[in-house]
Short mmCIF file of C-alpha atoms and ligand atoms in Angstrom, two decimals:
data_model
loop_
_atom_site.label_atom_id
_atom_site.label_comp_id
_atom_site.label_asym_id
_atom_site.label_seq_id
_atom_site.Cartn_x
_atom_site.Cartn_y
_atom_site.Cartn_z
CA MET A 247 170.44 92.04 131.14
CA ALA A 248 167.72 89.77 129.62
CA ALA A 249 164.53 91.11 128.23
CA LEU A 250 163.20 87.96 128.63
CA ASP A 251 165.12 84.42 131.00
CA PHE A 252 163.57 81.08 130.66
CA GLU A 253 165.41 78.63 132.94
CA SER A 254 164.78 75.31 132.54
CA VAL A 255 161.48 75.38 132.36
CA SER A 256 159.18 72.34 131.68
CA HIS A 257 155.14 71.95 131.50
CA HIS A 258 152.87 69.56 131.10
CA TYR A 259 148.82 69.03 130.18
CA GLY A 260 148.02 65.82 131.93
CA ARG A 261 150.77 63.14 130.52
CA LEU A 262 152.02 65.80 127.77
CA ARG A 263 154.89 67.12 127.83
CA ALA A 264 154.53 69.98 126.34
CA LEU A 265 158.28 71.90 127.23
CA ASP A 266 161.26 69.97 128.72
CA ARG A 267 163.61 71.69 130.30
CA LEU A 268 163.75 74.47 127.91
CA SER A 269 166.38 77.49 128.43
CA LEU A 270 166.80 81.09 126.41
CA SER A 271 166.82 84.27 126.49
CA VAL A 272 165.33 87.71 124.91
CA GLY A 273 168.37 90.40 125.02
CA GLU A 274 166.55 93.91 124.75
CA GLY A 275 165.30 95.11 122.15
CA GLU A 276 165.88 92.05 120.13
CA VAL A 277 163.38 89.87 117.73
CA VAL A 278 163.50 85.59 118.98
CA CYS A 279 161.52 83.99 117.15
CA LEU A 280 160.44 80.32 118.45
CA LEU A 281 159.96 78.40 115.60
CA GLY A 282 159.05 74.51 115.40
CA PRO A 283 156.19 72.22 114.21
CA SER A 284 152.13 72.23 114.69
CA GLY A 285 152.25 71.01 118.54
CA CYS A 286 156.22 71.28 119.85
CA GLY A 287 154.91 73.83 122.36
CA LYS A 288 155.72 77.68 121.00
CA THR A 289 152.72 78.37 122.46
CA THR A 290 152.79 77.39 125.56
CA ALA A 291 155.80 78.50 125.75
CA LEU A 292 154.51 82.40 125.21
CA ARG A 293 151.63 82.30 127.69
CA LEU A 294 154.08 81.30 130.58
CA ALA A 295 156.35 83.95 129.13
CA ALA A 296 152.94 86.15 129.96
CA GLY A 297 151.32 85.26 132.69
CA LEU A 298 148.18 83.14 130.66
CA GLU A 299 149.32 79.74 131.70
CA GLU A 300 150.61 79.09 135.07
CA LEU A 301 153.84 77.87 135.75
CA GLN A 302 154.90 74.08 136.75
CA THR A 303 158.96 73.57 136.92
CA GLY A 304 161.62 76.44 136.20
CA ARG A 305 161.72 79.88 136.34
CA VAL A 306 160.71 82.71 134.11
CA LEU A 307 162.35 85.82 134.67
CA ILE A 308 161.57 89.47 132.77
CA GLY A 309 163.92 92.36 133.07
CA GLY A 310 166.25 90.53 135.58
CA GLN A 311 162.91 90.14 138.16
CA VAL A 312 161.59 86.80 138.86
CA VAL A 313 158.11 87.23 137.57
CA ALA A 314 157.53 82.70 137.78
CA ASP A 315 158.70 80.33 140.15
CA ALA A 316 158.06 77.39 142.64
CA GLU A 317 157.30 80.79 144.77
CA ARG A 318 155.52 83.42 143.25
CA ASP A 319 153.31 83.54 139.73
CA LEU A 320 153.01 87.47 138.39
CA PRO A 321 149.55 87.99 136.37
CA PRO A 322 149.95 89.20 133.37
CA GLU A 323 148.90 92.73 133.95
CA ALA A 324 152.01 93.26 136.64
CA ARG A 325 154.81 91.57 134.47
CA ASP A 326 155.04 95.00 131.77
CA VAL A 327 154.29 92.53 128.24
CA GLY A 328 152.54 93.52 125.41
CA LEU A 329 150.48 90.29 124.63
CA MET A 330 149.74 89.93 120.55
CA PHE A 331 147.41 86.84 119.71
CA GLN A 332 147.10 85.09 116.05
CA ASP A 333 142.79 85.83 116.12
CA TYR A 334 144.17 89.53 117.53
CA ALA A 335 141.17 89.22 120.10
CA LEU A 336 140.06 92.79 119.84
CA PHE A 337 136.89 93.70 121.45
CA PRO A 338 133.46 93.74 118.96
CA HIS A 339 131.54 96.67 120.96
CA LEU A 340 134.39 98.38 121.74
CA ARG A 341 135.56 100.97 119.24
CA VAL A 342 139.41 101.02 117.89
CA LEU A 343 140.46 104.21 120.47
CA GLU A 344 138.77 101.96 122.99
CA ASN A 345 140.49 98.29 122.08
CA VAL A 346 143.80 100.38 121.86
CA ALA A 347 143.42 102.55 125.45
CA PHE A 348 141.81 98.98 126.73
CA GLY A 349 145.74 98.71 127.82
CA LEU A 350 146.77 101.72 129.34
CA ARG A 351 144.76 101.36 132.58
CA ARG A 352 146.13 103.06 135.66
CA ARG A 353 146.49 105.92 134.00
CA SER A 354 143.83 109.12 133.51
CA ALA A 355 141.44 109.26 130.25
CA ALA A 356 142.87 111.81 128.86
CA GLU A 357 146.35 110.42 129.17
CA ARG A 358 145.28 107.13 128.23
CA GLU A 359 143.41 109.14 124.63
CA ARG A 360 146.34 110.20 123.89
CA LEU A 361 148.71 107.38 123.92
CA ALA A 362 146.13 105.31 122.60
CA LEU A 363 145.97 108.09 119.76
CA GLU A 364 149.95 107.74 119.68
CA ALA A 365 149.98 104.32 119.16
CA LEU A 366 147.83 104.24 115.87
CA GLU A 367 149.26 106.82 114.39
CA ARG A 368 152.58 104.68 114.54
CA VAL A 369 150.88 102.12 112.87
CA GLY A 370 149.39 104.52 110.44
CA LEU A 371 145.49 103.99 111.43
CA ALA A 372 144.91 107.35 113.74
CA ASP A 373 141.50 107.94 110.94
CA TYR A 374 140.00 104.79 112.44
CA ALA A 375 140.20 105.51 115.73
CA ARG A 376 136.24 106.10 115.64
CA ALA A 377 135.40 102.52 113.47
CA TYR A 378 134.44 99.44 115.11
CA PRO A 379 136.76 96.21 114.74
CA HIS A 380 134.37 95.24 112.08
CA THR A 381 134.48 97.29 109.81
CA LEU A 382 138.19 97.46 109.11
CA SER A 383 140.32 95.26 106.80
CA GLY A 384 141.91 91.97 108.19
CA GLY A 385 145.59 94.05 107.69
CA GLN A 386 143.84 97.36 109.34
CA GLN A 387 143.04 94.87 112.46
CA GLN A 388 146.07 93.05 112.91
CA ARG A 389 147.88 96.82 112.73
CA VAL A 390 145.26 97.73 115.94
CA ALA A 391 146.31 94.92 117.89
CA LEU A 392 149.94 96.22 117.64
CA ALA A 393 149.06 99.63 118.30
CA ARG A 394 147.08 98.03 121.23
CA ALA A 395 150.44 95.39 122.55
CA LEU A 396 152.96 98.68 122.24
CA ALA A 397 150.70 101.51 123.89
CA PRO A 398 151.96 101.08 127.15
CA GLY A 399 155.15 101.38 126.16
CA PRO A 400 156.13 97.63 127.18
CA ARG A 401 159.37 96.14 128.18
CA LEU A 402 158.71 92.92 126.21
CA LEU A 403 156.07 91.78 123.46
CA LEU A 404 154.64 88.64 123.34
CA LEU A 405 152.66 87.60 119.01
CA ASP A 406 151.70 84.66 118.60
CA GLU A 407 151.87 83.94 115.20
CA PRO A 408 150.66 87.71 114.53
CA PHE A 409 150.58 87.13 110.73
CA SER A 410 148.80 83.48 109.59
CA GLY A 411 144.69 85.72 109.61
CA LEU A 412 146.54 87.44 106.80
CA ASP A 413 146.73 86.15 102.67
CA GLN A 414 150.10 86.04 101.56
CA ARG A 415 150.63 89.43 99.36
CA LEU A 416 148.98 91.20 102.75
CA ARG A 417 151.15 89.10 104.71
CA ASN A 418 154.42 90.53 103.05
CA GLU A 419 153.89 94.36 103.50
CA ILE A 420 152.20 93.54 107.18
CA ARG A 421 155.54 91.48 108.31
CA ASP A 422 157.43 94.36 106.96
CA SER A 423 156.11 97.42 108.88
CA THR A 424 155.88 95.28 112.18
CA LEU A 425 159.59 95.00 112.21
CA HIS A 426 160.18 98.23 111.94
CA LEU A 427 157.50 99.14 114.31
CA VAL A 428 158.82 97.03 117.10
CA LYS A 429 162.00 97.97 116.15
CA ALA A 430 161.37 101.34 116.48
CA SER A 431 159.50 100.69 119.43
CA GLY A 432 162.40 99.94 121.82
CA ALA A 433 160.38 97.20 123.15
CA ALA A 434 162.43 92.88 123.38
CA THR A 435 159.58 90.99 121.34
CA LEU A 436 159.99 87.02 121.68
CA MET A 437 157.54 86.04 118.17
CA VAL A 438 155.73 82.46 117.65
CA THR A 439 156.00 81.60 114.37
CA HIS A 440 155.44 77.92 112.21
CA GLU A 441 156.76 79.47 108.99
CA PRO A 442 160.90 79.92 108.13
CA GLU A 443 161.02 81.47 106.05
CA GLU A 444 158.83 84.39 108.39
CA ALA A 445 160.81 83.90 110.86
CA MET A 446 164.32 84.49 109.66
CA PHE A 447 162.74 88.15 108.11
CA MET A 448 161.99 88.31 111.52
CA ALA A 449 164.11 87.67 113.97
CA ASP A 450 167.92 88.67 115.33
CA ARG A 451 168.08 85.08 116.49
CA ILE A 452 166.45 81.67 115.91
CA VAL A 453 165.21 79.57 118.62
CA LEU A 454 163.94 76.04 116.72
CA LEU A 455 161.88 73.38 119.21
CA ARG A 456 160.96 70.52 118.93
CA GLY A 457 158.91 67.90 120.83
CA GLY A 458 159.63 70.43 123.80
CA ARG A 459 162.62 70.99 123.61
CA LEU A 460 165.27 73.38 122.11
CA VAL A 461 167.00 71.61 119.25
CA GLN A 462 168.60 75.29 117.90
CA ALA A 463 169.35 78.75 119.06
CA GLY A 464 171.06 80.70 116.20
CA THR A 465 170.93 84.10 114.16
CA PRO A 466 169.31 83.58 110.62
CA VAL A 467 172.44 82.58 109.33
CA GLU A 468 173.62 79.91 111.65
CA CYS A 469 169.83 78.07 111.64
CA TYR A 470 170.20 77.60 108.35
CA PHE A 471 174.47 77.31 106.75
CA ARG A 472 174.90 75.79 110.40
CA PRO A 473 172.11 73.11 111.30
CA VAL A 474 172.73 71.51 114.20
CA ASP A 475 170.96 68.23 113.36
CA ALA A 476 169.11 66.78 110.03
CA PHE A 477 165.73 67.80 111.31
CA ALA A 478 166.90 71.49 111.74
CA ALA A 479 168.59 71.25 107.93
CA ALA A 480 165.22 70.20 106.56
CA PHE A 481 163.48 72.54 108.42
CA PHE A 482 164.98 75.89 106.96
CA GLY A 483 164.44 74.49 103.49
CA GLU A 484 164.41 72.30 100.90
CA VAL A 485 166.44 69.34 100.88
CA ASN A 486 167.31 66.77 98.91
CA ARG A 487 168.21 64.08 100.79
CA LEU A 488 171.03 61.44 100.79
CA TRP A 489 171.56 58.31 102.21
CA GLY A 490 175.60 56.36 102.55
CA ARG A 491 177.68 55.04 104.27
CA VAL A 492 181.47 55.90 105.94
CA GLU A 493 184.13 54.07 103.90
CA GLY A 494 188.22 55.48 104.25
CA GLY A 495 186.63 59.00 106.31
CA ARG A 496 184.54 59.41 102.88
CA VAL A 497 180.73 59.32 102.35
CA ARG A 498 179.78 57.33 99.49
CA THR A 499 177.54 59.08 97.64
CA PRO A 500 176.22 58.69 93.72
CA LEU A 501 176.96 62.51 93.71
CA ALA A 502 180.45 62.92 95.02
CA ALA A 503 182.69 60.91 97.82
CA LEU A 504 181.96 63.72 100.73
CA ASP A 505 184.01 64.39 103.79
CA ALA A 506 182.36 62.39 106.69
CA GLY A 507 183.90 65.35 109.35
CA GLY A 508 184.97 62.59 111.60
CA LEU A 509 182.15 60.60 111.64
CA PRO A 510 183.06 56.61 112.30
CA GLU A 511 184.29 53.93 109.74
CA GLY A 512 181.04 51.93 108.12
CA ALA A 513 178.12 55.06 110.35
CA GLU A 514 175.61 55.43 108.60
CA VAL A 515 174.76 58.93 107.30
CA GLU A 516 172.28 61.38 106.26
CA VAL A 517 173.51 63.55 103.38
CA LEU A 518 171.88 66.65 103.33
CA VAL A 519 171.73 69.27 100.00
CA ARG A 520 169.90 71.85 100.09
CA PRO A 521 168.88 72.94 95.96
CA GLU A 522 170.87 75.62 96.06
CA GLY A 523 173.25 74.02 96.63
CA LEU A 524 173.70 72.10 94.10
CA ARG A 525 175.14 73.49 90.56
CA LEU A 526 174.41 72.35 87.40
CA LEU A 527 177.81 71.96 85.01
CA PRO A 528 178.38 71.40 81.35
CA PRO A 529 177.81 67.60 80.16
CA GLY A 530 181.11 66.03 81.20
CA ALA A 531 182.28 68.93 83.60
CA ALA A 532 183.39 66.70 85.73
CA GLY A 533 185.41 63.06 85.84
CA GLY A 534 187.43 60.17 87.44
CA ALA A 535 186.45 57.69 88.91
CA PRO A 536 182.67 56.90 90.04
CA GLY A 537 182.23 57.88 94.15
CA GLU A 538 186.39 58.77 93.97
CA ARG A 539 186.07 62.67 93.26
CA SER A 540 186.51 65.32 95.78
CA ASP A 541 185.90 67.96 94.66
CA GLY A 542 182.61 68.89 95.10
CA LEU A 543 181.79 67.41 91.17
CA GLY A 544 179.62 64.69 90.90
CA ASP A 545 180.69 61.67 88.29
CA LEU A 546 177.52 60.80 86.94
CA GLU A 547 175.25 63.65 84.40
CA ALA A 548 171.77 64.22 85.75
CA ARG A 549 168.98 63.73 83.26
CA VAL A 550 166.42 67.09 83.17
CA ILE A 551 162.63 65.99 84.18
CA ALA A 552 161.59 69.61 84.05
CA ALA A 553 162.35 73.00 85.07
CA ARG A 554 159.83 75.67 85.75
CA LEU A 555 160.37 79.28 86.84
CA LEU A 556 158.87 80.09 90.49
CA GLY A 557 159.76 83.94 90.34
CA ARG A 558 163.51 84.51 91.51
CA THR A 559 164.52 81.25 90.98
CA SER A 560 163.89 78.29 88.86
CA LEU A 561 164.05 74.94 90.26
CA VAL A 562 164.56 72.30 88.32
CA HIS A 563 164.06 68.41 88.30
CA LEU A 564 166.63 66.12 87.49
CA SER A 565 167.16 62.15 87.81
CA LEU A 566 170.57 61.17 87.96
CA GLN A 567 170.80 57.26 87.63
CA PRO A 568 173.45 55.68 89.94
CA ALA A 569 175.56 52.52 88.37
CA GLU A 570 173.26 50.73 90.30
CA GLY A 571 169.71 50.73 92.29
CA ALA A 572 166.73 52.78 90.88
CA ALA A 573 167.35 56.12 89.65
CA LEU A 574 167.36 59.33 91.78
CA HIS A 575 164.65 62.23 91.91
CA LEU A 576 166.76 65.63 92.39
CA HIS A 577 166.13 69.55 92.96
CA ALA A 578 168.19 71.46 92.15
CA ARG A 579 166.92 75.47 92.33
CA VAL A 580 169.02 78.35 90.18
CA PRO A 581 168.97 82.30 90.15
CA GLY A 582 166.78 84.02 87.95
CA ARG A 583 164.98 82.45 84.98
CA PHE A 584 167.23 79.61 84.03
CA LEU A 585 164.78 76.83 81.97
CA PRO A 586 167.12 73.41 80.24
CA ASP A 587 164.81 71.76 77.57
CA ASP A 588 163.46 68.47 78.68
CA GLY A 589 166.58 65.55 78.69
CA ASP A 590 169.50 67.69 78.66
CA LEU A 591 172.58 66.70 80.96
CA PHE A 592 173.89 68.00 83.18
CA SER A 593 176.62 67.34 85.18
CA LEU A 594 176.26 68.22 88.80
CA ALA A 595 178.68 70.04 91.34
CA LEU A 596 178.24 70.91 95.22
CA ASP A 597 178.84 73.98 96.52
CA PRO A 598 179.62 72.80 100.45
CA ALA A 599 178.02 75.52 102.41
CA GLN A 600 174.75 74.21 101.76
CA VAL A 601 175.63 69.69 101.59
CA PHE A 602 175.28 68.65 105.77
CA VAL A 603 176.80 65.41 106.42
CA PHE A 604 174.82 63.92 110.17
CA PRO A 605 174.75 60.02 111.52
CA ALA A 606 171.25 58.57 110.63
CA THR A 607 168.50 58.77 112.11
CA GLY A 608 165.58 57.27 110.62
CA PRO A 609 163.00 59.49 109.33
CA ILE A 610 162.39 62.03 110.48
CA SER A 611 159.44 64.74 110.63
CA VAL A 612 159.44 68.41 109.70
CA GLN A 613 155.70 68.15 109.53
CA GLY A 614 154.10 71.87 109.49
CA ALA A 615 156.79 74.12 108.20
CA THR A 616 154.77 75.67 104.54
CA GLY A 617 157.44 77.13 102.35
CA ALA A 618 160.31 75.01 103.04
CA ALA A 619 160.83 71.48 103.34
CA GLY A 620 156.73 70.55 104.45
CA ALA A 621 156.91 66.84 103.50
CA GLU A 622 158.32 63.74 106.03
CA ALA A 623 161.66 61.62 105.23
CA THR A 624 160.35 58.54 103.74
CA GLY A 625 161.62 56.57 105.87
CA GLU A 626 162.92 53.73 103.04
CA ALA A 627 165.49 51.31 104.59
CA VAL A 628 169.15 52.98 103.69
CA PRO A 629 169.63 50.92 100.41
CA GLU A 630 172.84 49.63 99.59
CA GLY A 631 175.66 52.47 98.07
CA GLY A 632 173.55 55.44 98.74
CA ALA A 633 169.93 56.43 97.25
CA ALA A 634 168.58 59.86 97.59
CA VAL A 635 164.52 61.96 97.53
CA ALA A 636 164.24 65.34 97.25
CA GLU A 637 161.89 66.66 99.73
CA THR A 638 160.12 69.34 98.69
CA PRO A 639 156.94 71.38 99.60
P1 ATP B 999 150.49 75.06 116.78
O1 ATP B 999 151.89 75.91 116.07
O2 ATP B 999 149.93 74.23 116.41
O3 ATP B 999 149.49 76.47 117.54
P2 ATP B 999 152.68 74.66 119.47
O4 ATP B 999 154.17 74.47 118.98
O5 ATP B 999 152.18 76.27 119.80
O6 ATP B 999 151.50 74.26 117.76
P3 ATP B 999 151.36 74.41 121.98
O7 ATP B 999 149.94 75.02 120.95
O8 ATP B 999 151.95 74.69 122.71
O9 ATP B 999 152.21 74.04 120.39
O10 ATP B 999 150.74 72.44 121.98
C1 ATP B 999 152.69 71.88 121.97
C2 ATP B 999 151.35 70.37 122.94
O11 ATP B 999 150.49 70.50 124.49
C3 ATP B 999 150.54 69.99 121.85
O12 ATP B 999 150.76 68.97 122.08
C4 ATP B 999 149.28 70.39 122.30
O13 ATP B 999 148.23 69.63 121.75
C5 ATP B 999 149.15 70.66 124.24
N1 ATP B 999 148.07 71.64 124.69
C6 ATP B 999 148.04 72.75 124.05
N2 ATP B 999 147.82 73.43 125.60
C7 ATP B 999 146.92 72.21 125.71
C8 ATP B 999 145.94 72.38 126.66
N3 ATP B 999 145.52 73.28 127.54
N4 ATP B 999 145.21 71.10 127.34
C9 ATP B 999 145.73 69.82 126.78
N5 ATP B 999 147.07 70.37 126.11
C10 ATP B 999 147.32 70.84 125.38
#
């Protein structure tokens, strides 16, 4: 039995459709991240699960029990859920212990205090029980909010952008401790985020939304390596985007001739190559007639425009001059320190696991994906023989 089920849930604000027949489930003890660009309906879904928004269409079940459908809509306190919001929503006039005890109504005062203290101990803040929220740092306030959500031992935790108020370094630390706390609690968790890396860090499974619709649901590995469309591929990480046409069962691109994956002859396609899927080889490693190679090796040599160390990886900007048309700007990401000189030449090879071929759909917006492909596709017309643009954060 799932901890949470959405069955074909649709939601409108006036004429605006925020959710469109969304079905999803969160298993017992599972962490599921609702991911997508701003305005795709993530918070609406979370609020519907919590009972903070009145259900319009579909059904919501918690622990197999219907909590909202055409006939009923249970209030949040009757749903066995722990809630945590982006702004933490701590009561400024209540001490930390009282804030945490707030979610423990219907218990004796002694029991509330005991459970609240226990929850504070779990998040390492028992010493701050008597403090007021404004005297705590952002990270401490986040942990108080988490303790409050966990204190009643809910079946389901609902977290709305729980790390967005924290600076980057603290965020990584708090994400880590939150994941361990949530897992140790055994509660099923539905968490909203617009950051793919955060979703991949936290989630057992990711549900990617766009325009109120489910695009893909799967493990982080499935979403990253088997994206269902160009939007999903680009949302999970920077891509080099090329366009081409299917000819003789293959897509000819300036990088290599690729398998067209069963797409019909003459179809216009988009080819997305992750920067880490672009391998740099010594010049001359490739060969053969332009556009005809099928071994993943490129025919052309690319020239280094710039190379930068980004910490764990190096990013190499490359310019590739096809036989015809404008030069292509590509990004390659190489593990560790790899800093060739500007002007150096490399042959290019593709890692097939990092190359995705989809029917061309026109311009695709991936706004809001910070730390990944945060740019919009240019939407340029498809040039003859293909083109490429590296989409960078
Ligand atoms: P963000 O990441 O920016 O918080 P989101 O994916 O959580 O976005 P929602 O907050 O669920 O998206 O909003 C979905 C759509 O519904 C948006 O277009 C938003 O402007 C609209 N919307 C949300 N709440 C309301 C409301 N109370 N009244 C009218 N429109 C709303």
